[in-house]
Amino acid sequence: MQAHNGFGAHGGSGDFDGDGLNNLYEYIVKLSPIEEDYERGPRLDIWTLPDGKAEFRFPALSGRLQHLEWSGGLSGWQRLMGGVTVPTDQDMIFTDQ
Protein backbone atom coordinates (compact mmCIF):
# COMPACT_ATOMS: atom_id res chain seq x y z
CA MET A 1 0.00 0.00 0.00
CA GLN A 2 1.10 3.53 -0.57
CA ALA A 3 0.53 5.81 2.41
CA HIS A 4 0.10 8.85 0.17
CA ASN A 5 -2.57 7.17 -2.01
CA GLY A 6 -5.68 6.18 -0.02
CA PHE A 7 -7.82 5.45 -3.07
CA GLY A 8 -7.98 2.93 -5.88
CA ALA A 9 -6.16 -0.39 -5.71
CA HIS A 10 -3.81 0.97 -3.00
CA GLY A 11 -6.53 2.30 -0.67
CA GLY A 12 -8.23 0.50 2.19
CA SER A 13 -11.16 -0.64 0.06
CA GLY A 14 -8.90 -1.55 -2.87
CA ASP A 15 -7.57 -5.01 -3.72
CA PHE A 16 -4.06 -4.44 -5.09
CA ASP A 17 -3.16 -8.16 -5.17
CA GLY A 18 -6.48 -9.22 -6.74
CA ASP A 19 -7.21 -11.98 -4.21
CA GLY A 20 -10.77 -10.81 -3.47
CA LEU A 21 -9.93 -9.38 -0.01
CA ASN A 22 -9.71 -5.62 0.43
CA ASN A 23 -6.49 -4.09 1.73
CA LEU A 24 -7.97 -2.93 5.05
CA TYR A 25 -9.28 -6.42 5.85
CA GLU A 26 -5.90 -7.93 4.96
CA TYR A 27 -4.16 -5.48 7.30
CA ILE A 28 -6.54 -6.28 10.17
CA VAL A 29 -6.06 -10.06 9.87
CA LYS A 30 -2.30 -9.79 9.18
CA LEU A 31 -2.33 -10.84 5.54
CA SER A 32 -0.36 -9.14 2.79
CA PRO A 33 -2.13 -6.55 0.62
CA ILE A 34 0.48 -7.14 -2.12
CA GLU A 35 0.48 -10.97 -2.23
CA GLU A 36 -2.45 -13.21 -3.14
CA ASP A 37 -2.91 -15.03 0.19
CA TYR A 38 -6.65 -15.40 0.77
CA GLU A 39 -6.25 -19.11 1.64
CA ARG A 40 -4.31 -18.11 4.78
CA GLY A 41 -7.15 -15.95 6.12
CA PRO A 42 -9.01 -16.51 9.39
CA ARG A 43 -10.76 -19.82 9.84
CA LEU A 44 -13.07 -21.45 12.35
CA ASP A 45 -12.71 -25.16 13.09
CA ILE A 46 -15.57 -26.88 14.92
CA TRP A 47 -15.12 -30.29 16.55
CA THR A 48 -17.64 -32.53 18.31
CA LEU A 49 -16.09 -33.98 21.47
CA PRO A 50 -16.86 -37.51 22.75
CA ASP A 51 -19.17 -36.04 25.42
CA GLY A 52 -21.23 -34.26 22.73
CA LYS A 53 -19.91 -30.77 23.47
CA ALA A 54 -18.62 -28.58 20.69
CA GLU A 55 -15.08 -27.21 20.57
CA PHE A 56 -14.30 -24.13 18.50
CA ARG A 57 -10.76 -23.27 17.39
CA PHE A 58 -9.82 -20.06 15.65
CA PRO A 59 -6.65 -18.02 15.16
CA ALA A 60 -6.11 -15.24 17.69
CA LEU A 61 -3.88 -12.48 16.41
CA SER A 62 -1.51 -10.56 18.66
CA GLY A 63 -2.37 -6.91 19.04
CA ARG A 64 -6.05 -7.56 18.24
CA LEU A 65 -9.05 -7.86 20.58
CA GLN A 66 -10.73 -11.28 20.20
CA HIS A 67 -14.48 -11.84 20.60
CA LEU A 68 -16.64 -14.93 20.06
CA GLU A 69 -20.40 -14.48 19.71
CA TRP A 70 -23.34 -16.72 18.84
CA SER A 71 -26.94 -16.39 17.72
CA GLY A 72 -29.75 -18.73 16.80
CA GLY A 73 -30.53 -16.44 13.85
CA LEU A 74 -29.29 -13.26 12.25
CA SER A 75 -30.13 -11.06 15.23
CA GLY A 76 -29.84 -11.21 19.01
CA TRP A 77 -26.12 -12.02 19.14
CA GLN A 78 -24.71 -12.92 22.55
CA ARG A 79 -21.08 -12.80 23.57
CA LEU A 80 -19.55 -16.13 24.61
CA MET A 81 -16.03 -14.82 25.04
CA GLY A 82 -14.63 -11.37 24.61
CA GLY A 83 -11.97 -8.88 25.41
CA VAL A 84 -9.11 -11.35 25.02
CA THR A 85 -5.73 -10.26 23.70
CA VAL A 86 -2.75 -12.55 23.21
CA PRO A 87 1.00 -11.77 23.22
CA THR A 88 1.70 -13.89 20.10
CA ASP A 89 -0.41 -15.26 17.25
CA GLN A 90 -1.94 -18.54 18.44
CA ASP A 91 -5.04 -20.69 18.20
CA MET A 92 -7.81 -19.97 20.69
CA ILE A 93 -9.95 -22.85 21.90
CA PHE A 94 -13.47 -22.44 23.27
CA THR A 95 -15.50 -25.42 24.52
CA ASP A 96 -19.29 -25.24 24.66
CA GLN A 97 -20.49 -25.71 28.23
PDB file of N, CA and C in Angstrom:
ATOM      1  N   MET A   1       0.840  -1.175   0.000  1.00  0.00           N
ATOM      2  CA  MET A   1       0.000   0.000   0.000  1.00  0.00           C
ATOM      3  C   MET A   1       0.883   1.235   0.000  1.00  0.00           C
ATOM      4  N   GLN A   2       0.386   2.269  -0.559  1.00  0.00           N
ATOM      5  CA  GLN A   2       1.102   3.527  -0.569  1.00  0.00           C
ATOM      6  C   GLN A   2       0.402   4.479   0.393  1.00  0.00           C
ATOM      7  N   ALA A   3       1.127   4.945   1.382  1.00  0.00           N
ATOM      8  CA  ALA A   3       0.532   5.807   2.407  1.00  0.00           C
ATOM      9  C   ALA A   3      -0.044   7.085   1.824  1.00  0.00           C
ATOM     10  N   HIS A   4       0.555   7.589   0.753  1.00  0.00           N
ATOM     11  CA  HIS A   4       0.096   8.847   0.169  1.00  0.00           C
ATOM     12  C   HIS A   4      -1.097   8.673  -0.773  1.00  0.00           C
ATOM     13  N   ASN A   5      -1.484   7.432  -1.083  1.00  0.00           N
ATOM     14  CA  ASN A   5      -2.574   7.167  -2.006  1.00  0.00           C
ATOM     15  C   ASN A   5      -3.615   6.300  -1.307  1.00  0.00           C
ATOM     16  N   GLY A   6      -4.670   6.920  -0.756  1.00  0.00           N
ATOM     17  CA  GLY A   6      -5.681   6.179  -0.020  1.00  0.00           C
ATOM     18  C   GLY A   6      -6.825   5.686  -0.875  1.00  0.00           C
ATOM     19  N   PHE A   7      -6.728   5.822  -2.179  1.00  0.00           N
ATOM     20  CA  PHE A   7      -7.823   5.455  -3.071  1.00  0.00           C
ATOM     21  C   PHE A   7      -7.367   4.417  -4.078  1.00  0.00           C
ATOM     22  N   GLY A   8      -8.297   3.882  -4.826  1.00  0.00           N
ATOM     23  CA  GLY A   8      -7.980   2.927  -5.877  1.00  0.00           C
ATOM     24  C   GLY A   8      -7.458   1.618  -5.305  1.00  0.00           C
ATOM     25  N   ALA A   9      -6.668   0.929  -6.100  1.00  0.00           N
ATOM     26  CA  ALA A   9      -6.155  -0.388  -5.712  1.00  0.00           C
ATOM     27  C   ALA A   9      -5.288  -0.333  -4.464  1.00  0.00           C
ATOM     28  N   HIS A  10      -4.697   0.842  -4.158  1.00  0.00           N
ATOM     29  CA  HIS A  10      -3.812   0.968  -3.000  1.00  0.00           C
ATOM     30  C   HIS A  10      -4.535   1.413  -1.732  1.00  0.00           C
ATOM     31  N   GLY A  11      -5.789   1.825  -1.837  1.00  0.00           N
ATOM     32  CA  GLY A  11      -6.535   2.300  -0.672  1.00  0.00           C
ATOM     33  C   GLY A  11      -7.088   1.154   0.161  1.00  0.00           C
ATOM     34  N   GLY A  12      -7.695   1.502   1.279  1.00  0.00           N
ATOM     35  CA  GLY A  12      -8.232   0.502   2.193  1.00  0.00           C
ATOM     36  C   GLY A  12      -9.284  -0.387   1.566  1.00  0.00           C
ATOM     37  N   SER A  13     -10.125   0.172   0.686  1.00  0.00           N
ATOM     38  CA  SER A  13     -11.162  -0.641   0.058  1.00  0.00           C
ATOM     39  C   SER A  13     -10.685  -1.269  -1.250  1.00  0.00           C
ATOM     40  N   GLY A  14      -9.451  -0.975  -1.650  1.00  0.00           N
ATOM     41  CA  GLY A  14      -8.900  -1.551  -2.868  1.00  0.00           C
ATOM     42  C   GLY A  14      -8.412  -2.973  -2.656  1.00  0.00           C
ATOM     43  N   ASP A  15      -8.075  -3.630  -3.756  1.00  0.00           N
ATOM     44  CA  ASP A  15      -7.575  -5.009  -3.716  1.00  0.00           C
ATOM     45  C   ASP A  15      -6.385  -5.109  -4.659  1.00  0.00           C
ATOM     46  N   PHE A  16      -5.256  -4.529  -4.243  1.00  0.00           N
ATOM     47  CA  PHE A  16      -4.063  -4.441  -5.089  1.00  0.00           C
ATOM     48  C   PHE A  16      -3.613  -5.796  -5.611  1.00  0.00           C
ATOM     49  N   ASP A  17      -3.657  -6.843  -4.761  1.00  0.00           N
ATOM     50  CA  ASP A  17      -3.157  -8.164  -5.170  1.00  0.00           C
ATOM     51  C   ASP A  17      -4.200  -9.016  -5.887  1.00  0.00           C
ATOM     52  N   GLY A  18      -5.448  -8.527  -5.979  1.00  0.00           N
ATOM     53  CA  GLY A  18      -6.476  -9.221  -6.740  1.00  0.00           C
ATOM     54  C   GLY A  18      -6.946 -10.536  -6.148  1.00  0.00           C
ATOM     55  N   ASP A  19      -6.811 -10.703  -4.828  1.00  0.00           N
ATOM     56  CA  ASP A  19      -7.211 -11.978  -4.212  1.00  0.00           C
ATOM     57  C   ASP A  19      -8.642 -11.978  -3.676  1.00  0.00           C
ATOM     58  N   GLY A  20      -9.382 -10.876  -3.907  1.00  0.00           N
ATOM     59  CA  GLY A  20     -10.768 -10.809  -3.469  1.00  0.00           C
ATOM     60  C   GLY A  20     -10.957 -10.259  -2.063  1.00  0.00           C
ATOM     61  N   LEU A  21      -9.876  -9.946  -1.360  1.00  0.00           N
ATOM     62  CA  LEU A  21      -9.934  -9.381  -0.013  1.00  0.00           C
ATOM     63  C   LEU A  21      -9.430  -7.953  -0.072  1.00  0.00           C
ATOM     64  N   ASN A  22     -10.180  -6.997   0.518  1.00  0.00           N
ATOM     65  CA  ASN A  22      -9.712  -5.618   0.426  1.00  0.00           C
ATOM     66  C   ASN A  22      -8.502  -5.394   1.347  1.00  0.00           C
ATOM     67  N   ASN A  23      -7.750  -4.361   1.035  1.00  0.00           N
ATOM     68  CA  ASN A  23      -6.489  -4.092   1.734  1.00  0.00           C
ATOM     69  C   ASN A  23      -6.669  -3.859   3.229  1.00  0.00           C
ATOM     70  N   LEU A  24      -7.735  -3.173   3.632  1.00  0.00           N
ATOM     71  CA  LEU A  24      -7.969  -2.929   5.054  1.00  0.00           C
ATOM     72  C   LEU A  24      -8.201  -4.241   5.795  1.00  0.00           C
ATOM     73  N   TYR A  25      -9.036  -5.111   5.236  1.00  0.00           N
ATOM     74  CA  TYR A  25      -9.280  -6.420   5.851  1.00  0.00           C
ATOM     75  C   TYR A  25      -7.970  -7.200   5.983  1.00  0.00           C
ATOM     76  N   GLU A  26      -7.166  -7.201   4.918  1.00  0.00           N
ATOM     77  CA  GLU A  26      -5.900  -7.934   4.956  1.00  0.00           C
ATOM     78  C   GLU A  26      -4.979  -7.380   6.044  1.00  0.00           C
ATOM     79  N   TYR A  27      -4.967  -6.075   6.232  1.00  0.00           N
ATOM     80  CA  TYR A  27      -4.159  -5.478   7.299  1.00  0.00           C
ATOM     81  C   TYR A  27      -4.655  -5.942   8.667  1.00  0.00           C
ATOM     82  N   ILE A  28      -5.976  -5.913   8.870  1.00  0.00           N
ATOM     83  CA  ILE A  28      -6.542  -6.280  10.168  1.00  0.00           C
ATOM     84  C   ILE A  28      -6.221  -7.730  10.531  1.00  0.00           C
ATOM     85  N   VAL A  29      -6.287  -8.644   9.563  1.00  0.00           N
ATOM     86  CA  VAL A  29      -6.062 -10.064   9.866  1.00  0.00           C
ATOM     87  C   VAL A  29      -4.632 -10.513   9.545  1.00  0.00           C
ATOM     88  N   LYS A  30      -3.743  -9.549   9.379  1.00  0.00           N
ATOM     89  CA  LYS A  30      -2.304  -9.791   9.179  1.00  0.00           C
ATOM     90  C   LYS A  30      -1.980 -10.604   7.926  1.00  0.00           C
ATOM     91  N   LEU A  31      -2.678 -10.291   6.843  1.00  0.00           N
ATOM     92  CA  LEU A  31      -2.331 -10.841   5.542  1.00  0.00           C
ATOM     93  C   LEU A  31      -1.598  -9.761   4.758  1.00  0.00           C
ATOM     94  N   SER A  32      -1.102 -10.101   3.597  1.00  0.00           N
ATOM     95  CA  SER A  32      -0.360  -9.145   2.786  1.00  0.00           C
ATOM     96  C   SER A  32      -1.257  -8.521   1.723  1.00  0.00           C
ATOM     97  N   PRO A  33      -1.330  -7.189   1.665  1.00  0.00           N
ATOM     98  CA  PRO A  33      -2.128  -6.549   0.621  1.00  0.00           C
ATOM     99  C   PRO A  33      -1.438  -6.561  -0.746  1.00  0.00           C
ATOM    100  N   ILE A  34      -0.223  -7.088  -0.824  1.00  0.00           N
ATOM    101  CA  ILE A  34       0.476  -7.137  -2.115  1.00  0.00           C
ATOM    102  C   ILE A  34       0.747  -8.560  -2.591  1.00  0.00           C
ATOM    103  N   GLU A  35       0.328  -9.569  -1.826  1.00  0.00           N
ATOM    104  CA  GLU A  35       0.482 -10.967  -2.228  1.00  0.00           C
ATOM    105  C   GLU A  35      -0.866 -11.663  -2.146  1.00  0.00           C
ATOM    106  N   GLU A  36      -1.198 -12.471  -3.143  1.00  0.00           N
ATOM    107  CA  GLU A  36      -2.448 -13.214  -3.136  1.00  0.00           C
ATOM    108  C   GLU A  36      -2.360 -14.301  -2.063  1.00  0.00           C
ATOM    109  N   ASP A  37      -3.049 -14.100  -0.938  1.00  0.00           N
ATOM    110  CA  ASP A  37      -2.912 -15.032   0.188  1.00  0.00           C
ATOM    111  C   ASP A  37      -4.232 -15.309   0.903  1.00  0.00           C
ATOM    112  N   TYR A  38      -5.338 -15.235   0.156  1.00  0.00           N
ATOM    113  CA  TYR A  38      -6.655 -15.403   0.772  1.00  0.00           C
ATOM    114  C   TYR A  38      -6.822 -16.741   1.471  1.00  0.00           C
ATOM    115  N   GLU A  39      -6.112 -17.782   1.019  1.00  0.00           N
ATOM    116  CA  GLU A  39      -6.248 -19.110   1.642  1.00  0.00           C
ATOM    117  C   GLU A  39      -5.672 -19.155   3.053  1.00  0.00           C
ATOM    118  N   ARG A  40      -4.887 -18.162   3.435  1.00  0.00           N
ATOM    119  CA  ARG A  40      -4.315 -18.112   4.782  1.00  0.00           C
ATOM    120  C   ARG A  40      -5.140 -17.259   5.734  1.00  0.00           C
ATOM    121  N   GLY A  41      -6.304 -16.815   5.300  1.00  0.00           N
ATOM    122  CA  GLY A  41      -7.147 -15.951   6.120  1.00  0.00           C
ATOM    123  C   GLY A  41      -7.719 -16.668   7.334  1.00  0.00           C
ATOM    124  N   PRO A  42      -8.435 -15.928   8.177  1.00  0.00           N
ATOM    125  CA  PRO A  42      -9.006 -16.506   9.392  1.00  0.00           C
ATOM    126  C   PRO A  42      -9.910 -17.696   9.084  1.00  0.00           C
ATOM    127  N   ARG A  43      -9.944 -18.627   9.997  1.00  0.00           N
ATOM    128  CA  ARG A  43     -10.758 -19.817   9.843  1.00  0.00           C
ATOM    129  C   ARG A  43     -11.397 -20.152  11.192  1.00  0.00           C
ATOM    130  N   LEU A  44     -12.428 -20.951  11.142  1.00  0.00           N
ATOM    131  CA  LEU A  44     -13.068 -21.445  12.353  1.00  0.00           C
ATOM    132  C   LEU A  44     -13.204 -22.946  12.194  1.00  0.00           C
ATOM    133  N   ASP A  45     -12.582 -23.708  13.071  1.00  0.00           N
ATOM    134  CA  ASP A  45     -12.710 -25.160  13.085  1.00  0.00           C
ATOM    135  C   ASP A  45     -13.651 -25.541  14.215  1.00  0.00           C
ATOM    136  N   ILE A  46     -14.608 -26.427  13.926  1.00  0.00           N
ATOM    137  CA  ILE A  46     -15.566 -26.879  14.924  1.00  0.00           C
ATOM    138  C   ILE A  46     -15.454 -28.400  15.046  1.00  0.00           C
ATOM    139  N   TRP A  47     -15.267 -28.859  16.273  1.00  0.00           N
ATOM    140  CA  TRP A  47     -15.125 -30.289  16.555  1.00  0.00           C
ATOM    141  C   TRP A  47     -16.221 -30.713  17.518  1.00  0.00           C
ATOM    142  N   THR A  48     -16.721 -31.937  17.341  1.00  0.00           N
ATOM    143  CA  THR A  48     -17.639 -32.526  18.315  1.00  0.00           C
ATOM    144  C   THR A  48     -16.818 -33.442  19.202  1.00  0.00           C
ATOM    145  N   LEU A  49     -16.842 -33.185  20.503  1.00  0.00           N
ATOM    146  CA  LEU A  49     -16.089 -33.980  21.470  1.00  0.00           C
ATOM    147  C   LEU A  49     -16.863 -35.252  21.831  1.00  0.00           C
ATOM    148  N   PRO A  50     -16.179 -36.256  22.391  1.00  0.00           N
ATOM    149  CA  PRO A  50     -16.860 -37.510  22.750  1.00  0.00           C
ATOM    150  C   PRO A  50     -18.064 -37.313  23.676  1.00  0.00           C
ATOM    151  N   ASP A  51     -18.041 -36.275  24.510  1.00  0.00           N
ATOM    152  CA  ASP A  51     -19.166 -36.038  25.422  1.00  0.00           C
ATOM    153  C   ASP A  51     -20.296 -35.240  24.766  1.00  0.00           C
ATOM    154  N   GLY A  52     -20.188 -34.966  23.462  1.00  0.00           N
ATOM    155  CA  GLY A  52     -21.225 -34.261  22.732  1.00  0.00           C
ATOM    156  C   GLY A  52     -21.073 -32.753  22.710  1.00  0.00           C
ATOM    157  N   LYS A  53     -20.141 -32.216  23.475  1.00  0.00           N
ATOM    158  CA  LYS A  53     -19.912 -30.768  23.475  1.00  0.00           C
ATOM    159  C   LYS A  53     -19.185 -30.364  22.204  1.00  0.00           C
ATOM    160  N   ALA A  54     -19.308 -29.104  21.872  1.00  0.00           N
ATOM    161  CA  ALA A  54     -18.624 -28.579  20.694  1.00  0.00           C
ATOM    162  C   ALA A  54     -17.373 -27.818  21.121  1.00  0.00           C
ATOM    163  N   GLU A  55     -16.319 -27.962  20.339  1.00  0.00           N
ATOM    164  CA  GLU A  55     -15.081 -27.214  20.574  1.00  0.00           C
ATOM    165  C   GLU A  55     -14.820 -26.363  19.346  1.00  0.00           C
ATOM    166  N   PHE A  56     -14.567 -25.074  19.572  1.00  0.00           N
ATOM    167  CA  PHE A  56     -14.304 -24.125  18.501  1.00  0.00           C
ATOM    168  C   PHE A  56     -12.844 -23.701  18.581  1.00  0.00           C
ATOM    169  N   ARG A  57     -12.157 -23.736  17.456  1.00  0.00           N
ATOM    170  CA  ARG A  57     -10.764 -23.274  17.390  1.00  0.00           C
ATOM    171  C   ARG A  57     -10.673 -22.218  16.295  1.00  0.00           C
ATOM    172  N   PHE A  58      -9.999 -21.122  16.629  1.00  0.00           N
ATOM    173  CA  PHE A  58      -9.815 -20.059  15.646  1.00  0.00           C
ATOM    174  C   PHE A  58      -8.504 -19.342  15.949  1.00  0.00           C
ATOM    175  N   PRO A  59      -7.901 -18.719  14.931  1.00  0.00           N
ATOM    176  CA  PRO A  59      -6.649 -18.023  15.155  1.00  0.00           C
ATOM    177  C   PRO A  59      -6.866 -16.707  15.898  1.00  0.00           C
ATOM    178  N   ALA A  60      -6.117 -16.509  16.961  1.00  0.00           N
ATOM    179  CA  ALA A  60      -6.113 -15.237  17.690  1.00  0.00           C
ATOM    180  C   ALA A  60      -4.853 -14.498  17.280  1.00  0.00           C
ATOM    181  N   LEU A  61      -5.003 -13.264  16.902  1.00  0.00           N
ATOM    182  CA  LEU A  61      -3.876 -12.476  16.415  1.00  0.00           C
ATOM    183  C   LEU A  61      -3.385 -11.529  17.488  1.00  0.00           C
ATOM    184  N   SER A  62      -2.079 -11.476  17.670  1.00  0.00           N
ATOM    185  CA  SER A  62      -1.510 -10.562  18.658  1.00  0.00           C
ATOM    186  C   SER A  62      -1.846  -9.124  18.270  1.00  0.00           C
ATOM    187  N   GLY A  63      -2.061  -8.306  19.283  1.00  0.00           N
ATOM    188  CA  GLY A  63      -2.374  -6.909  19.038  1.00  0.00           C
ATOM    189  C   GLY A  63      -3.808  -6.664  18.604  1.00  0.00           C
ATOM    190  N   ARG A  64      -4.649  -7.689  18.626  1.00  0.00           N
ATOM    191  CA  ARG A  64      -6.052  -7.563  18.242  1.00  0.00           C
ATOM    192  C   ARG A  64      -6.920  -8.036  19.406  1.00  0.00           C
ATOM    193  N   LEU A  65      -8.103  -7.469  19.545  1.00  0.00           N
ATOM    194  CA  LEU A  65      -9.047  -7.864  20.582  1.00  0.00           C
ATOM    195  C   LEU A  65      -9.941  -8.961  20.016  1.00  0.00           C
ATOM    196  N   GLN A  66      -9.987 -10.114  20.686  1.00  0.00           N
ATOM    197  CA  GLN A  66     -10.727 -11.279  20.197  1.00  0.00           C
ATOM    198  C   GLN A  66     -12.088 -11.356  20.874  1.00  0.00           C
ATOM    199  N   HIS A  67     -13.125 -11.645  20.095  1.00  0.00           N
ATOM    200  CA  HIS A  67     -14.485 -11.844  20.604  1.00  0.00           C
ATOM    201  C   HIS A  67     -15.070 -13.073  19.924  1.00  0.00           C
ATOM    202  N   LEU A  68     -15.900 -13.811  20.640  1.00  0.00           N
ATOM    203  CA  LEU A  68     -16.639 -14.930  20.059  1.00  0.00           C
ATOM    204  C   LEU A  68     -18.095 -14.747  20.461  1.00  0.00           C
ATOM    205  N   GLU A  69     -18.981 -14.697  19.468  1.00  0.00           N
ATOM    206  CA  GLU A  69     -20.399 -14.483  19.714  1.00  0.00           C
ATOM    207  C   GLU A  69     -21.201 -15.569  19.030  1.00  0.00           C
ATOM    208  N   TRP A  70     -22.458 -15.751  19.473  1.00  0.00           N
ATOM    209  CA  TRP A  70     -23.340 -16.724  18.841  1.00  0.00           C
ATOM    210  C   TRP A  70     -24.749 -16.166  18.761  1.00  0.00           C
ATOM    211  N   SER A  71     -25.537 -16.761  17.858  1.00  0.00           N
ATOM    212  CA  SER A  71     -26.937 -16.391  17.720  1.00  0.00           C
ATOM    213  C   SER A  71     -27.675 -17.556  17.080  1.00  0.00           C
ATOM    214  N   GLY A  72     -28.919 -17.712  17.425  1.00  0.00           N
ATOM    215  CA  GLY A  72     -29.751 -18.730  16.799  1.00  0.00           C
ATOM    216  C   GLY A  72     -30.320 -18.257  15.470  1.00  0.00           C
ATOM    217  N   GLY A  73     -30.066 -17.024  15.111  1.00  0.00           N
ATOM    218  CA  GLY A  73     -30.530 -16.436  13.851  1.00  0.00           C
ATOM    219  C   GLY A  73     -29.608 -15.303  13.462  1.00  0.00           C
ATOM    220  N   LEU A  74     -30.124 -14.372  12.703  1.00  0.00           N
ATOM    221  CA  LEU A  74     -29.285 -13.263  12.250  1.00  0.00           C
ATOM    222  C   LEU A  74     -29.394 -12.036  13.141  1.00  0.00           C
ATOM    223  N   SER A  75     -30.057 -12.165  14.285  1.00  0.00           N
ATOM    224  CA  SER A  75     -30.133 -11.061  15.234  1.00  0.00           C
ATOM    225  C   SER A  75     -30.050 -11.636  16.648  1.00  0.00           C
ATOM    226  N   GLY A  76     -29.901 -10.752  17.625  1.00  0.00           N
ATOM    227  CA  GLY A  76     -29.841 -11.207  19.009  1.00  0.00           C
ATOM    228  C   GLY A  76     -28.543 -11.909  19.374  1.00  0.00           C
ATOM    229  N   TRP A  77     -27.427 -11.414  18.871  1.00  0.00           N
ATOM    230  CA  TRP A  77     -26.124 -12.019  19.139  1.00  0.00           C
ATOM    231  C   TRP A  77     -25.759 -11.875  20.614  1.00  0.00           C
ATOM    232  N   GLN A  78     -25.156 -12.928  21.162  1.00  0.00           N
ATOM    233  CA  GLN A  78     -24.711 -12.921  22.549  1.00  0.00           C
ATOM    234  C   GLN A  78     -23.228 -13.271  22.599  1.00  0.00           C
ATOM    235  N   ARG A  79     -22.518 -12.581  23.463  1.00  0.00           N
ATOM    236  CA  ARG A  79     -21.082 -12.803  23.572  1.00  0.00           C
ATOM    237  C   ARG A  79     -20.797 -14.041  24.425  1.00  0.00           C
ATOM    238  N   LEU A  80     -20.001 -14.955  23.872  1.00  0.00           N
ATOM    239  CA  LEU A  80     -19.546 -16.128  24.612  1.00  0.00           C
ATOM    240  C   LEU A  80     -18.200 -15.860  25.264  1.00  0.00           C
ATOM    241  N   MET A  81     -17.383 -15.122  24.573  1.00  0.00           N
ATOM    242  CA  MET A  81     -16.035 -14.816  25.043  1.00  0.00           C
ATOM    243  C   MET A  81     -15.669 -13.473  24.441  1.00  0.00           C
ATOM    244  N   GLY A  82     -15.004 -12.643  25.193  1.00  0.00           N
ATOM    245  CA  GLY A  82     -14.631 -11.370  24.607  1.00  0.00           C
ATOM    246  C   GLY A  82     -13.563 -10.656  25.402  1.00  0.00           C
ATOM    247  N   GLY A  83     -12.976  -9.692  24.762  1.00  0.00           N
ATOM    248  CA  GLY A  83     -11.973  -8.879  25.411  1.00  0.00           C
ATOM    249  C   GLY A  83     -10.653  -9.585  25.650  1.00  0.00           C
ATOM    250  N   VAL A  84     -10.343 -10.589  24.834  1.00  0.00           N
ATOM    251  CA  VAL A  84      -9.115 -11.353  25.019  1.00  0.00           C
ATOM    252  C   VAL A  84      -8.053 -10.860  24.039  1.00  0.00           C
ATOM    253  N   THR A  85      -6.877 -10.562  24.555  1.00  0.00           N
ATOM    254  CA  THR A  85      -5.726 -10.263  23.697  1.00  0.00           C
ATOM    255  C   THR A  85      -4.642 -11.280  24.010  1.00  0.00           C
ATOM    256  N   VAL A  86      -3.815 -11.561  23.034  1.00  0.00           N
ATOM    257  CA  VAL A  86      -2.746 -12.546  23.209  1.00  0.00           C
ATOM    258  C   VAL A  86      -1.405 -11.918  22.849  1.00  0.00           C
ATOM    259  N   PRO A  87      -0.309 -12.357  23.494  1.00  0.00           N
ATOM    260  CA  PRO A  87       1.000 -11.770  23.219  1.00  0.00           C
ATOM    261  C   PRO A  87       1.593 -12.203  21.879  1.00  0.00           C
ATOM    262  N   THR A  88       1.208 -13.383  21.384  1.00  0.00           N
ATOM    263  CA  THR A  88       1.698 -13.885  20.099  1.00  0.00           C
ATOM    264  C   THR A  88       0.528 -14.509  19.346  1.00  0.00           C
ATOM    265  N   ASP A  89       0.638 -14.603  18.034  1.00  0.00           N
ATOM    266  CA  ASP A  89      -0.407 -15.261  17.246  1.00  0.00           C
ATOM    267  C   ASP A  89      -0.513 -16.713  17.704  1.00  0.00           C
ATOM    268  N   GLN A  90      -1.729 -17.161  17.968  1.00  0.00           N
ATOM    269  CA  GLN A  90      -1.939 -18.535  18.437  1.00  0.00           C
ATOM    270  C   GLN A  90      -3.390 -18.925  18.230  1.00  0.00           C
ATOM    271  N   ASP A  91      -3.669 -20.221  18.282  1.00  0.00           N
ATOM    272  CA  ASP A  91      -5.044 -20.688  18.195  1.00  0.00           C
ATOM    273  C   ASP A  91      -5.726 -20.525  19.546  1.00  0.00           C
ATOM    274  N   MET A  92      -6.966 -20.034  19.502  1.00  0.00           N
ATOM    275  CA  MET A  92      -7.812 -19.965  20.690  1.00  0.00           C
ATOM    276  C   MET A  92      -8.745 -21.162  20.640  1.00  0.00           C
ATOM    277  N   ILE A  93      -9.048 -21.719  21.804  1.00  0.00           N
ATOM    278  CA  ILE A  93      -9.954 -22.848  21.901  1.00  0.00           C
ATOM    279  C   ILE A  93     -11.067 -22.498  22.868  1.00  0.00           C
ATOM    280  N   PHE A  94     -12.309 -22.681  22.423  1.00  0.00           N
ATOM    281  CA  PHE A  94     -13.472 -22.437  23.266  1.00  0.00           C
ATOM    282  C   PHE A  94     -14.308 -23.706  23.244  1.00  0.00           C
ATOM    283  N   THR A  95     -14.676 -24.217  24.428  1.00  0.00           N
ATOM    284  CA  THR A  95     -15.503 -25.420  24.520  1.00  0.00           C
ATOM    285  C   THR A  95     -16.888 -25.038  25.030  1.00  0.00           C
ATOM    286  N   ASP A  96     -17.902 -25.487  24.280  1.00  0.00           N
ATOM    287  CA  ASP A  96     -19.289 -25.238  24.656  1.00  0.00           C
ATOM    288  C   ASP A  96     -19.571 -25.903  25.987  1.00  0.00           C
ATOM    289  N   GLN A  97     -20.168 -25.166  26.921  1.00  0.00           N
ATOM    290  CA  GLN A  97     -20.489 -25.712  28.233  1.00  0.00           C
ATOM    291  C   GLN A  97     -21.894 -26.231  28.210  1.00  0.00           C
TER     292      GLN A  97
END
